[in-house]
Amino acid sequence: SIFYAYWSPAYKRPAVVNELPITHWVSPRLLARALPVVQPIIEALHTKPINDTRRAYGLPILSKSLSDMYTAGDLVLYPDVPGFVPLENLPPHHHFIGTCPWSAPGDLPPWWNEVMNSPRPKILVSLGSSGPLKALPAILEAASELPVEVLLTTSGRSVVLNRPGVHVADLLPYEETAKRSAIVVSHGGTSALYPALAGGAPMLAIPSNYDTHLSTDRLVKLGVGLSVRAEEATPVNIRRALKELLEEPKFKQAAMQWSQRIAAVDTKTLFPDLLRQWFSARSAHHS
């Protein structure tokens, strides 16, 4: 099993409610009070198909916990760096393997050199393939009132723009662009968060899905960024957060510290070493 550490049974997940139709009318912070009652029911529904299949093949069923289901492997790997999500008393078959860095191949856009050589701070806006695209107009409006250059990646999604000063590309080398940016604006998911921090850039997260809320919670608690929920993503709220990230050096300092911690964990070494050890131990056990 390879899952982010916030799904580990060794982590006490915070009480967060993701974006739902009801959260546009009722405060998600109020709804979170019902989670102790509602969440076990929701997780039981999600784990039922797996347990039904296991039962049909004569395998012991798992618990009704999502964490137990996601990490029910003989070898469990977390594509994280230790400490970002606090885990204690891990079983011996659970291991951190670093952030698995990857960058999309492709040519740089024609505007790259001119824009990146501009003295104005850069804001990378990258909502990925699943971020709340409906928040994009508010993000761009908020950024337009600041002395910044906006770099927007669309990830192949259809985006209609009618705003000058926004430099658009389908994809950009994420970590390299983050390294040269003052802020990264994303959905807050770990796949976006880690390369931003690897580049030393603080983040403004606009979470909507449950998993992006889980990683955004760690982002905020560790002081490497701020969050505006998708339901609350107005130009006023986003501009306030962007100004704070630009003006308060503590966010950049924290991001640079995590950049060093991320660089110190080499996935390309850890991952194959763990596999070799695991297969070697199994071979010895069966010989």
Short mmCIF file of C-alpha atoms in Angstrom, two decimals:
data_model
loop_
_atom_site.label_atom_id
_atom_site.label_comp_id
_atom_site.label_asym_id
_atom_site.label_seq_id
_atom_site.Cartn_x
_atom_site.Cartn_y
_atom_site.Cartn_z
CA SER A 1 0.00 0.00 0.00
CA ILE A 2 1.22 3.50 -0.85
CA PHE A 3 -0.86 6.22 0.80
CA TYR A 4 -0.19 9.64 2.23
CA ALA A 5 0.56 9.68 5.94
CA TYR A 6 -2.63 11.52 6.89
CA TRP A 7 -4.46 8.23 6.13
CA SER A 8 -2.32 6.28 8.59
CA PRO A 9 -4.02 4.61 11.57
CA ALA A 10 -1.20 6.22 13.60
CA TYR A 11 -2.54 9.70 12.82
CA LYS A 12 -5.51 11.28 14.54
CA ARG A 13 -7.31 12.92 11.64
CA PRO A 14 -8.79 16.34 12.42
CA ALA A 15 -12.53 16.93 12.31
CA VAL A 16 -12.89 18.59 8.91
CA VAL A 17 -15.88 18.72 6.60
CA ASN A 18 -15.10 18.95 2.90
CA GLU A 19 -17.08 21.06 0.45
CA LEU A 20 -20.65 19.76 0.09
CA PRO A 21 -23.85 21.40 -1.13
CA ILE A 22 -24.87 21.93 2.50
CA THR A 23 -21.60 23.69 3.40
CA HIS A 24 -22.62 26.62 1.19
CA TRP A 25 -25.57 27.17 3.53
CA VAL A 26 -24.46 25.83 6.90
CA SER A 27 -21.08 26.57 8.46
CA PRO A 28 -18.74 23.58 7.95
CA ARG A 29 -17.31 24.31 11.41
CA LEU A 30 -20.79 23.75 12.85
CA LEU A 31 -21.26 20.58 10.80
CA ALA A 32 -17.92 19.25 12.07
CA ARG A 33 -19.53 18.79 15.50
CA ALA A 34 -21.60 15.95 14.04
CA LEU A 35 -18.57 14.09 12.65
CA PRO A 36 -18.08 11.74 15.63
CA VAL A 37 -21.54 10.33 14.84
CA VAL A 38 -21.59 10.60 11.05
CA GLN A 39 -18.03 9.69 10.06
CA PRO A 40 -18.09 6.03 11.20
CA ILE A 41 -21.22 5.51 9.10
CA ILE A 42 -19.63 7.14 6.04
CA GLU A 43 -16.45 5.09 6.41
CA ALA A 44 -18.41 1.86 6.85
CA LEU A 45 -20.15 2.54 3.53
CA HIS A 46 -16.82 3.15 1.81
CA THR A 47 -15.17 0.01 3.20
CA LYS A 48 -18.16 -2.29 2.59
CA PRO A 49 -17.34 -3.21 -1.06
CA ILE A 50 -13.79 -4.24 -0.11
CA ASN A 51 -14.96 -6.27 2.86
CA ASP A 52 -17.73 -7.90 0.78
CA THR A 53 -15.13 -8.93 -1.82
CA ARG A 54 -12.73 -10.26 0.81
CA ARG A 55 -15.52 -12.24 2.44
CA ALA A 56 -16.50 -13.75 -0.94
CA TYR A 57 -12.93 -15.03 -1.41
CA GLY A 58 -12.60 -16.42 2.09
CA LEU A 59 -10.34 -13.64 3.37
CA PRO A 60 -10.73 -12.07 6.79
CA ILE A 61 -12.59 -8.78 6.63
CA LEU A 62 -10.89 -5.55 7.59
CA SER A 63 -12.25 -3.05 10.04
CA LYS A 64 -14.70 -0.39 8.90
CA SER A 65 -12.02 2.29 9.11
CA LEU A 66 -10.71 3.96 5.93
CA SER A 67 -7.27 4.19 7.50
CA ASP A 68 -7.17 0.45 8.14
CA MET A 69 -8.41 -0.32 4.62
CA TYR A 70 -5.92 1.99 2.90
CA THR A 71 -2.96 0.62 4.85
CA ALA A 72 -3.84 -3.08 4.86
CA GLY A 73 -0.70 -3.99 2.92
CA ASP A 74 2.14 -6.36 3.79
CA LEU A 75 4.37 -3.36 3.11
CA VAL A 76 3.00 0.15 3.75
CA LEU A 77 4.82 3.15 2.30
CA TYR A 78 4.16 6.82 2.97
CA PRO A 79 5.24 9.25 0.17
CA ASP A 80 5.94 11.89 2.81
CA VAL A 81 8.79 13.24 4.89
CA PRO A 82 8.81 12.37 8.61
CA GLY A 83 7.30 15.05 10.79
CA PHE A 84 5.02 16.74 8.30
CA VAL A 85 2.24 14.45 9.48
CA PRO A 86 3.03 13.35 13.06
CA LEU A 87 2.97 9.55 13.35
CA GLU A 88 4.05 7.59 16.41
CA ASN A 89 4.57 3.90 17.16
CA LEU A 90 4.50 2.79 13.55
CA PRO A 91 4.50 -0.98 12.89
CA PRO A 92 7.80 -2.26 11.45
CA HIS A 93 6.31 -2.70 7.97
CA HIS A 94 5.33 0.99 7.70
CA HIS A 95 7.97 3.30 6.18
CA PHE A 96 8.42 6.86 4.94
CA ILE A 97 9.93 7.05 1.45
CA GLY A 98 10.12 10.81 0.84
CA THR A 99 7.98 12.92 -1.45
CA CYS A 100 8.57 11.03 -4.74
CA PRO A 101 9.52 14.16 -6.72
CA TRP A 102 8.37 14.33 -10.33
CA SER A 103 7.99 17.07 -12.90
CA ALA A 104 5.97 17.08 -16.11
CA PRO A 105 8.18 17.06 -19.21
CA GLY A 106 7.60 19.71 -21.84
CA ASP A 107 8.84 22.91 -23.40
CA LEU A 108 8.75 26.19 -21.53
CA PRO A 109 6.20 28.74 -22.81
CA PRO A 110 7.40 31.64 -25.00
CA TRP A 111 6.87 34.16 -22.18
CA TRP A 112 9.01 32.28 -19.63
CA ASN A 113 12.32 34.18 -19.79
CA GLU A 114 10.80 37.66 -19.93
CA VAL A 115 8.36 37.04 -17.09
CA MET A 116 10.75 35.17 -14.84
CA ASN A 117 13.35 37.94 -15.21
CA SER A 118 10.83 40.54 -14.07
CA PRO A 119 11.63 41.98 -10.62
CA ARG A 120 7.98 41.71 -9.57
CA PRO A 121 7.09 38.83 -7.23
CA LYS A 122 5.56 35.81 -8.97
CA ILE A 123 2.41 33.96 -7.90
CA LEU A 124 2.02 30.49 -9.35
CA VAL A 125 -1.66 29.53 -9.60
CA SER A 126 -2.05 25.81 -10.19
CA LEU A 127 -5.36 24.20 -9.27
CA GLY A 128 -4.43 20.92 -10.96
CA SER A 129 -6.96 18.55 -12.44
CA SER A 130 -9.25 18.47 -9.40
CA GLY A 131 -8.98 21.87 -7.70
CA PRO A 132 -12.00 24.21 -7.49
CA LEU A 133 -11.88 25.91 -10.90
CA LYS A 134 -14.83 28.08 -9.90
CA ALA A 135 -12.48 29.90 -7.50
CA LEU A 136 -10.15 30.96 -10.32
CA PRO A 137 -11.91 34.27 -11.18
CA ALA A 138 -11.70 35.35 -7.54
CA ILE A 139 -8.03 34.34 -7.35
CA LEU A 140 -7.14 36.32 -10.47
CA GLU A 141 -9.16 39.35 -9.37
CA ALA A 142 -7.43 39.36 -5.99
CA ALA A 143 -3.98 39.01 -7.56
CA SER A 144 -4.69 41.79 -10.07
CA GLU A 145 -4.75 44.29 -7.21
CA LEU A 146 -1.25 43.34 -6.08
CA PRO A 147 2.13 44.24 -7.68
CA VAL A 148 2.79 40.67 -8.88
CA GLU A 149 3.15 38.54 -11.99
CA VAL A 150 0.62 35.68 -12.19
CA LEU A 151 1.67 32.36 -13.71
CA LEU A 152 -1.34 30.14 -14.38
CA THR A 153 -1.23 26.45 -15.26
CA THR A 154 -4.47 24.96 -16.58
CA SER A 155 -3.60 21.23 -16.43
CA GLY A 156 -5.55 20.79 -19.66
CA ARG A 157 -8.78 22.15 -18.21
CA SER A 158 -10.87 24.63 -20.15
CA VAL A 159 -10.22 28.11 -18.79
CA VAL A 160 -11.78 31.28 -20.23
CA LEU A 161 -9.63 34.30 -19.43
CA ASN A 162 -10.31 37.96 -20.00
CA ARG A 163 -7.68 39.47 -17.77
CA PRO A 164 -4.37 41.10 -18.76
CA GLY A 165 -1.16 40.27 -16.98
CA VAL A 166 -1.89 36.57 -16.50
CA HIS A 167 0.68 34.27 -18.13
CA VAL A 168 -0.88 30.95 -19.05
CA ALA A 169 0.56 27.51 -19.76
CA ASP A 170 -0.93 24.03 -19.77
CA LEU A 171 1.87 22.77 -17.51
CA LEU A 172 5.08 24.20 -16.03
CA PRO A 173 8.00 22.55 -14.20
CA TYR A 174 6.29 22.78 -10.83
CA GLU A 175 9.18 22.74 -8.37
CA GLU A 176 11.38 25.00 -10.50
CA THR A 177 8.55 27.49 -10.95
CA ALA A 178 7.74 27.38 -7.22
CA LYS A 179 11.39 28.05 -6.43
CA ARG A 180 11.14 31.31 -8.35
CA SER A 181 7.71 32.26 -7.00
CA ALA A 182 6.75 34.17 -3.87
CA ILE A 183 3.54 32.14 -3.39
CA VAL A 184 1.90 29.05 -4.86
CA VAL A 185 -1.89 28.96 -4.97
CA SER A 186 -3.29 25.44 -5.27
CA HIS A 187 -5.99 23.08 -4.02
CA GLY A 188 -3.72 22.31 -1.06
CA GLY A 189 -3.35 18.61 -1.83
CA THR A 190 -0.07 16.92 -0.96
CA SER A 191 0.81 16.37 -4.62
CA ALA A 192 0.90 20.16 -5.02
CA LEU A 193 2.08 21.03 -1.53
CA TYR A 194 5.30 19.03 -1.43
CA PRO A 195 6.84 20.32 -4.68
CA ALA A 196 5.93 23.88 -3.64
CA LEU A 197 7.71 23.41 -0.32
CA ALA A 198 10.61 21.66 -2.06
CA GLY A 199 10.99 24.93 -3.98
CA GLY A 200 10.79 26.91 -0.74
CA ALA A 201 7.47 28.61 -1.61
CA PRO A 202 4.68 29.14 0.92
CA MET A 203 1.18 28.23 -0.23
CA LEU A 204 -2.32 29.60 -0.27
CA ALA A 205 -4.55 26.54 -0.32
CA ILE A 206 -8.13 26.50 -1.63
CA PRO A 207 -9.24 23.04 -0.46
CA SER A 208 -12.51 21.40 -1.44
CA ASN A 209 -12.04 17.60 -1.36
CA TYR A 210 -11.63 15.75 1.93
CA ASP A 211 -8.02 14.74 1.29
CA THR A 212 -7.01 18.29 0.32
CA HIS A 213 -8.50 19.50 3.59
CA LEU A 214 -6.38 16.97 5.48
CA SER A 215 -3.12 18.13 3.90
CA THR A 216 -4.14 21.80 4.13
CA ASP A 217 -4.70 21.35 7.86
CA ARG A 218 -1.03 20.35 8.22
CA LEU A 219 0.08 23.21 5.96
CA VAL A 220 -1.58 25.78 8.21
CA LYS A 221 -0.56 24.19 11.51
CA LEU A 222 3.09 24.08 10.43
CA GLY A 223 3.04 27.74 9.42
CA VAL A 224 4.01 27.23 5.78
CA GLY A 225 0.86 28.73 4.33
CA LEU A 226 -2.73 29.85 4.70
CA SER A 227 -6.09 28.45 3.68
CA VAL A 228 -9.33 29.81 2.24
CA ARG A 229 -12.07 27.22 1.86
CA ALA A 230 -13.56 26.86 -1.63
CA GLU A 231 -16.94 28.08 -0.33
CA GLU A 232 -15.28 31.22 1.07
CA ALA A 233 -12.99 31.95 -1.90
CA THR A 234 -14.01 35.56 -2.50
CA PRO A 235 -11.63 38.18 -3.90
CA VAL A 236 -11.55 39.92 -0.51
CA ASN A 237 -10.62 36.77 1.43
CA ILE A 238 -8.03 35.67 -1.12
CA ARG A 239 -6.43 39.11 -1.40
CA ARG A 240 -6.14 39.32 2.39
CA ALA A 241 -4.38 35.95 2.50
CA LEU A 242 -2.06 36.77 -0.41
CA LYS A 243 -1.03 40.07 1.20
CA GLU A 244 -0.25 38.31 4.47
CA LEU A 245 1.86 35.69 2.72
CA LEU A 246 3.75 38.38 0.78
CA GLU A 247 4.35 40.64 3.76
CA GLU A 248 5.05 38.20 6.60
CA PRO A 249 8.54 36.62 6.22
CA LYS A 250 7.73 33.81 8.67
CA PHE A 251 5.91 31.85 5.94
CA LYS A 252 8.88 31.94 3.56
CA GLN A 253 11.25 31.02 6.38
CA ALA A 254 9.14 28.01 7.34
CA ALA A 255 8.88 26.90 3.71
CA MET A 256 12.66 27.08 3.31
CA GLN A 257 13.13 24.92 6.40
CA TRP A 258 10.82 22.27 4.95
CA SER A 259 12.63 22.52 1.63
CA GLN A 260 15.78 21.34 3.40
CA ARG A 261 13.94 18.52 5.17
CA ILE A 262 12.39 17.33 1.91
CA ALA A 263 15.77 17.37 0.14
CA ALA A 264 17.28 15.24 2.92
CA VAL A 265 15.01 12.24 2.17
CA ASP A 266 15.98 10.52 -1.09
CA THR A 267 13.05 8.55 -2.53
CA LYS A 268 15.20 7.13 -5.33
CA THR A 269 17.35 5.37 -2.74
CA LEU A 270 14.79 4.53 -0.06
CA PHE A 271 12.10 3.02 -2.28
CA PRO A 272 14.20 0.35 -4.07
CA ASP A 273 16.14 -0.42 -0.87
CA LEU A 274 12.91 -1.12 1.02
CA LEU A 275 11.63 -3.35 -1.80
CA ARG A 276 14.88 -5.33 -1.89
CA GLN A 277 14.79 -5.81 1.88
CA TRP A 278 11.16 -6.86 1.80
CA PHE A 279 11.54 -9.38 -1.03
CA SER A 280 14.75 -10.71 0.54
CA ALA A 281 12.98 -11.26 3.87
CA ARG A 282 10.08 -13.06 2.16
CA SER A 283 12.47 -15.29 0.20
CA ALA A 284 14.32 -16.22 3.38
CA HIS A 285 11.05 -16.95 5.16
CA HIS A 286 9.85 -19.31 2.41
CA SER A 287 13.16 -21.08 1.86
#
